[in-house]
Each structure stands twice: as C-alpha cells, then as structure tokens.
Amino acid sequence: MAKGKMTSVFFCQSCGYESAKWMGQCPGCKAWNTMVEEVVDRSKLQTGGGAHHRQGSESEVRVLSEVTIREQDKVLTGIEELDRVLGGGIVQGSLTLVGGDPGIGKSTLLLQTCQKVAQAGHKVLYVSGEESQVQIKMRADRLGSFSPNVLLLCETSLDAISETIRRQKPEIVVIDSIQTMYSESISSAPGSVSQVREATAALLQLAKGLLVSVFIVGHVTKEGTVAGPRVLEHMVDTVLYFEGDRHASYRILRGVKNRFGSTNEIGVFEMRENGLEEVKNPSEYMLSGRPENASGSIVACSMEGTRPLLIEIQGLVCHSSFGIPRRQTTGTDLGRVNLLMAVLEKRSGIQLSGCDAYVNVTGGLKVVEPAIDLAIVLAIVSSFRNKALPAKLIAFGEVGLSGEVRAVSQAAQRVAEAKKLGFEICLLPKGNLGDCRTENASNMKVIGVSTVADALEYIGNCDNMG
Ligand code: TYD
Ligand code: MG
C-alpha cells in the first residue's frame, strides 16, 4: 500500500460529516464530541465507495415503458405489520436498513422474518457479527421451529460474506449488524464511518447485482463511539426504525424512507416471551387502561401513514410556584403546546401564564401531526377547569394562531376508526363536515367547530347537561 495516499480525516460518527480538522461540535448535526479520526486511503475510496456498477457486465439499456413489474418480485413476509411498512412485501434486490436502540428487538424481528419467509420456500441467509451460532439457536428456539431454508453465518469479514452470498445465492440476506462488519481495504476500525459506508456500498452492489434483498441492522448510539445508521440513510432504499419504550412491551416499527411505498407507515408489535407478536388493532391497545371520568384526558385520532390511530392525550395544569412556569411534554412537541397555550390565553381569555402544564401522549408514541391540536387544547382546558370531558368524545383538528380550527386530511377515516371503537361524539373542524355526512346518520354524533371558542362552548354545554 503506497503510504502517500493515506490521509487522516475526521468523521462525525452521528451524521457522517467529514472534516480535515478536529472539531468539538459537528457543523452538520450539531452533536458534541462525535468527530473521530480515521485514516483513509483516498485512491480506494474513490473507486470503491459509492460506486455500484456490476463488474464484468455491460450495462443494459431498456425502454422504460417496456420494463415490466411482476408481482412475484415482492416477497410477502407473512407478518402483516411488517409488510405494510415495507410497502407490500420485500422488493427483490432492495437494501433495507433497520435501525433502533440496542436491545429493542431488531435481531428478534429479523430472525422471525427469516423464519416466516423460509417457511414460504425462500432461501435466506442470516449473518451475525454479534452472536455465536449457539446464541442465535437459543433465540431461535424461543421463536419456534425453523425450516432448513434458513442458513446461518457468524462472520464479520465483508469479503467472506460476499463470497458466501455469491456461492449460496440466497434470496434474502440479513446483516446483523453493520457496525460489526469490516472490509480489509479500509484501515479504520469496524463501526467507524468509513467502514460502515464501505460495507453498505459493497452490500448495495451485491443486492442490485445479484437481486438479493438485504436487510441491514444498524444500532442507534448516543455516545458516538460507532457510526449511527443516519450515516447510511441516503444509500439504502428503505429505512425502518424500531422504537418503543424499553420498559413497556410494545414496539413500533416506523418507515422513514421508502422508495417502494409510502413513508410514515407504522407497524405495532408486542414483545412476548416467545418473540414479537403483531398488534392488529393498535387503537384498542393504545387506549387500554384509560382512566374513567378523569379531567384532562381526551382521545384524539392521528394518521400514522395510511392508518388511523386513536391515542389518549392527557393534560395536567396546576398553579406554578416558580417565576417561570414549568412546561413539559411527552410524545409531542413542546413548542407546539406552548403555542396552543398562548392561543388559549389570547383568544379565549383562559389565564394559563401562571400555570405549570404537562402534556402526555400515552402509550409512548411520538405524535407530531397538527391534527391533534384540538385534543391538546381540550385536555388543557379540562384539566384547568378540573372537569372531565364526556368519555365517548374524540376530537381532532389543527388549531391556527387566531384560534381557528382548520380542516385536516382523511377525516372520514378517522371518524370511522373512532366509531369502530365505540366512540359516540366527534368534535372536528367545520371544514371536514362535508367528508363525514354519512356518519351522522348512524351512532356517531359529528360536530363541526370553526374556532377553539366553539369547541369550548360545546364542552361547556356538556358540563351543564351532566
Ligand atoms: P434483540 O432482538 O436482541 O435486540 P437488538 O437486536 O435490537 O439489540 O432483543 C432483545 C430483547 O428482547 C431482550 O431484552 C430480550 C427480549 N426478548 C423477549 O422478550 N422475548 C423473546 O422471545 C426474545 C427472543 C427476546
Ligand atoms: Mg441484535
């Protein structure tokens, strides 16, 4: 190796920002202490990294309209929650990144996927750089029986893995995890930005060249000691994040990028004694354990991808004993809650400036859709007045700075979901009334409001009735 070509570069381990000098804070993602020195061989990086042409074969040109898509190009995993997030199955030759905190269940999910896909007659190869074959077998035993179509390889050398894939010709490959893989052509340690990128580029080349579908596991790390999955988001076809509260048993698989389907789709799972179980009706799951007749609690409907999801929003407002009141949120945006409280104060004359306020989306879900604004407002007012809202009420709608309630997308679907779970009254933006006319006839009372004041008047009247 010619010494002159080796250069020292600093990479941010969180976002992959490259710099010739060390810096305390990454200019790209503003993270501190994430710049790590790596020695790279420039001559190799330019030819190897990123290029994904097939060696030895001439590129083929075809008329776009003549390219046919066959249904069998997609492999259904049989796990409905996963298939939907993937956009209707595993696309042949695709590269999918599955990111998440260590211990959240990525290996379990992918091993279960292997199990299902293999049962359907597809050949899969599970490559682990983290666990031994015996450890994987112990996990597999908890998950049930495996067909002989599942091959196991415990290896961290990329060249050896590529060779095995070429020889065994599996249809689906799982790489667990990308941070343990290393390529001999790069001198830096496994897990560094240049190694992780090189490994992904090589896998991309394999996936597209041999038409194998590759799943890559990437650990999300906070310390910045190994490169995070964000470094490769741009290289892969699909990015899925597996999230959830470690203390709770459910897990949410969220699609954040998908070249073959809609993003923001979620799949809900529950971690059980013997693996992950699909949660077919997540709304019911999210609402279980909801308190009865408690002030500050309301149900909202948020769209997660194409699916409506009912969630409980809780507000707690109490007098502050500090000069600057405390405001805190879990599962939603703090800035948004501050804004809604300012709207309430200015447009409806509710004195909240001396109050501490806490807003919580239960179930550990993160919801940023503005459609939950109206429910947040009502939860805050309900807690402020210490009056419970009607138990069978749901509300959704975006709140603007003038206190107007704006229409949101897919109102009819949201109302239908609420009806399915036995809700009887729905407060929604007046602009959405047209979409939901038919709902009025049956057991659901649909009430259109055009301002926050309208909504408050309605719940005020409910109080008088009760
Ligand atoms: P794992 O898939 O190893 O996480 P990751 O690959 O994301 O690091 O999941 C580990 C956790 O899941 C571990 O705490 C044990 C738990 N688990 C169960 O609760 N039930 C099971 O059947 C399995 C296999 C794991
Ligand atoms: Mg694992």
PDB file of C-alpha atoms and ligand atoms in Angstrom, residues 107 130-131 139 176 219, ligand 2:
ATOM      1  CA  SER A 107     -32.473  -9.204  15.805  1.00  0.00           C
ATOM      2  CA  GLU A 130     -22.569 -10.135  17.230  1.00  0.00           C
ATOM      3  CA  GLU A 131     -23.727 -13.506  18.407  1.00  0.00           C
ATOM      4  CA  ARG A 139     -33.044 -17.305  20.484  1.00  0.00           C
ATOM      5  CA  ASP A 176     -26.697  -8.113  11.943  1.00  0.00           C
ATOM      6  CA  HIS A 219     -27.646   0.314  16.171  1.00  0.00           C
TER       7      HIS A 219
HETATM    8 MG    MG B   2     -29.200  -7.733  17.982  1.00  0.00          MG
END
